[in-house]
mmCIF file of C-alpha atoms in Angstrom:
data_model
loop_
_atom_site.group_PDB
_atom_site.id
_atom_site.type_symbol
_atom_site.label_atom_id
_atom_site.label_comp_id
_atom_site.label_asym_id
_atom_site.label_seq_id
_atom_site.Cartn_x
_atom_site.Cartn_y
_atom_site.Cartn_z
ATOM 1 C CA MET A 1 -91.171 -38.817 -48.451
ATOM 2 C CA SER A 2 -88.193 -36.903 -47.046
ATOM 3 C CA GLU A 3 -88.578 -33.512 -45.436
ATOM 4 C CA ILE A 4 -87.885 -30.568 -47.731
ATOM 5 C CA THR A 5 -85.854 -27.733 -46.248
ATOM 6 C CA LEU A 6 -86.280 -24.217 -47.567
ATOM 7 C CA THR A 7 -83.611 -21.794 -46.397
ATOM 8 C CA LEU A 8 -84.274 -18.123 -46.950
ATOM 9 C CA ILE A 9 -81.154 -15.993 -46.627
ATOM 10 C CA GLY A 10 -81.585 -12.254 -46.197
ATOM 11 C CA LYS A 11 -81.133 -9.458 -43.700
ATOM 12 C CA PRO A 12 -83.327 -7.225 -41.554
ATOM 13 C CA GLY A 13 -84.764 -4.174 -43.310
ATOM 14 C CA CYS A 14 -84.496 -5.688 -46.795
ATOM 15 C CA HIS A 15 -87.791 -5.118 -48.649
ATOM 16 C CA LEU A 16 -87.047 -7.824 -51.217
ATOM 17 C CA CYS A 17 -86.413 -10.218 -48.318
ATOM 18 C CA GLU A 18 -89.797 -9.369 -46.835
ATOM 19 C CA ASP A 19 -91.426 -9.993 -50.231
ATOM 20 C CA ALA A 20 -89.618 -13.346 -50.481
ATOM 21 C CA GLU A 21 -90.784 -14.338 -46.984
ATOM 22 C CA ALA A 22 -94.375 -13.692 -48.020
ATOM 23 C CA VAL A 23 -94.033 -15.711 -51.230
ATOM 24 C CA VAL A 24 -92.432 -18.642 -49.409
ATOM 25 C CA ALA A 25 -95.110 -18.607 -46.705
ATOM 26 C CA THR A 26 -97.915 -18.532 -49.284
ATOM 27 C CA VAL A 27 -96.421 -21.390 -51.315
ATOM 28 C CA VAL A 28 -95.778 -23.540 -48.232
ATOM 29 C CA GLU A 29 -99.347 -22.958 -47.016
ATOM 30 C CA SER A 30 -100.656 -24.015 -50.433
ATOM 31 C CA LEU A 31 -98.830 -27.362 -50.191
ATOM 32 C CA PRO A 32 -99.911 -28.795 -46.813
ATOM 33 C CA GLU A 33 -99.358 -32.328 -48.100
ATOM 34 C CA LEU A 34 -95.598 -31.763 -48.348
ATOM 35 C CA PRO A 35 -93.282 -31.973 -45.330
ATOM 36 C CA ILE A 36 -91.616 -28.572 -45.710
ATOM 37 C CA GLN A 37 -89.384 -26.989 -43.071
ATOM 38 C CA VAL A 38 -88.574 -23.294 -43.508
ATOM 39 C CA GLU A 39 -85.563 -21.635 -41.916
ATOM 40 C CA GLU A 40 -84.500 -18.024 -42.200
ATOM 41 C CA LEU A 41 -80.887 -16.925 -41.913
ATOM 42 C CA SER A 42 -79.370 -13.448 -41.899
ATOM 43 C CA ILE A 43 -76.163 -12.518 -43.651
ATOM 44 C CA GLU A 44 -75.542 -10.179 -40.719
ATOM 45 C CA ASP A 45 -75.175 -13.160 -38.368
ATOM 46 C CA ASP A 46 -72.814 -15.294 -40.451
ATOM 47 C CA LYS A 47 -69.637 -14.094 -42.180
ATOM 48 C CA ASP A 48 -69.643 -17.016 -44.619
ATOM 49 C CA LEU A 49 -73.212 -16.267 -45.686
ATOM 50 C CA PHE A 50 -72.324 -12.593 -46.028
ATOM 51 C CA ASP A 51 -69.279 -13.374 -48.166
ATOM 52 C CA SER A 52 -71.288 -15.758 -50.375
ATOM 53 C CA TYR A 53 -74.566 -13.923 -50.799
ATOM 54 C CA TRP A 54 -74.297 -10.216 -49.820
ATOM 55 C CA ASP A 55 -75.074 -9.064 -53.370
ATOM 56 C CA GLN A 56 -77.825 -11.596 -54.098
ATOM 57 C CA ILE A 57 -80.235 -11.437 -51.140
ATOM 58 C CA PRO A 58 -82.773 -12.698 -50.724
ATOM 59 C CA VAL A 59 -81.514 -16.134 -51.666
ATOM 60 C CA LEU A 60 -83.709 -19.219 -51.426
ATOM 61 C CA LEU A 61 -82.142 -22.642 -51.060
ATOM 62 C CA ILE A 62 -84.039 -25.888 -51.467
ATOM 63 C CA ASN A 63 -82.315 -28.677 -49.557
ATOM 64 C CA GLY A 64 -79.111 -26.652 -49.536
ATOM 65 C CA LYS A 65 -79.041 -25.802 -53.244
ATOM 66 C CA VAL A 66 -79.724 -22.324 -54.618
ATOM 67 C CA HIS A 67 -83.186 -22.192 -56.139
ATOM 68 C CA ASN A 68 -83.439 -18.462 -56.790
ATOM 69 C CA TYR A 69 -82.337 -15.033 -55.622
ATOM 70 C CA TRP A 70 -83.620 -11.442 -55.605
ATOM 71 C CA ARG A 71 -87.234 -12.222 -56.520
ATOM 72 C CA ILE A 72 -88.868 -15.537 -55.725
ATOM 73 C CA ASP A 73 -91.393 -16.656 -58.329
ATOM 74 C CA PRO A 74 -94.246 -18.527 -56.615
ATOM 75 C CA GLU A 75 -95.088 -20.685 -59.637
ATOM 76 C CA ARG A 76 -91.488 -21.754 -60.133
ATOM 77 C CA LEU A 77 -91.111 -22.538 -56.422
ATOM 78 C CA THR A 78 -94.351 -24.524 -56.353
ATOM 79 C CA LYS A 79 -93.264 -26.552 -59.374
ATOM 80 C CA ALA A 80 -89.841 -27.273 -57.849
ATOM 81 C CA LEU A 81 -91.388 -28.413 -54.562
ATOM 82 C CA LYS A 82 -93.911 -30.669 -56.272
ATOM 83 C CA GLU A 83 -91.112 -32.275 -58.279
ATOM 84 C CA LEU A 84 -89.432 -33.266 -55.004
ATOM 85 C CA SER A 85 -92.503 -35.089 -53.711
#
């Protein structure tokens, strides 16, 4: 099974980003059998990310593809991750 990479794109001080971090952490913890790597990126540190996502944060990518933005649904994320296993 290949490693799954979750990339959470946001910025400091964003309450929706903090909510998304909590959802991602909870879902990842609930799936210990899956090899999931989580990375967090800030639009403030990368002009390309800013230009692409400034009006959609938080944005969650699964293996580089947009899964969701604004609010991350834990059931939808869990289902998507299980489908990759």
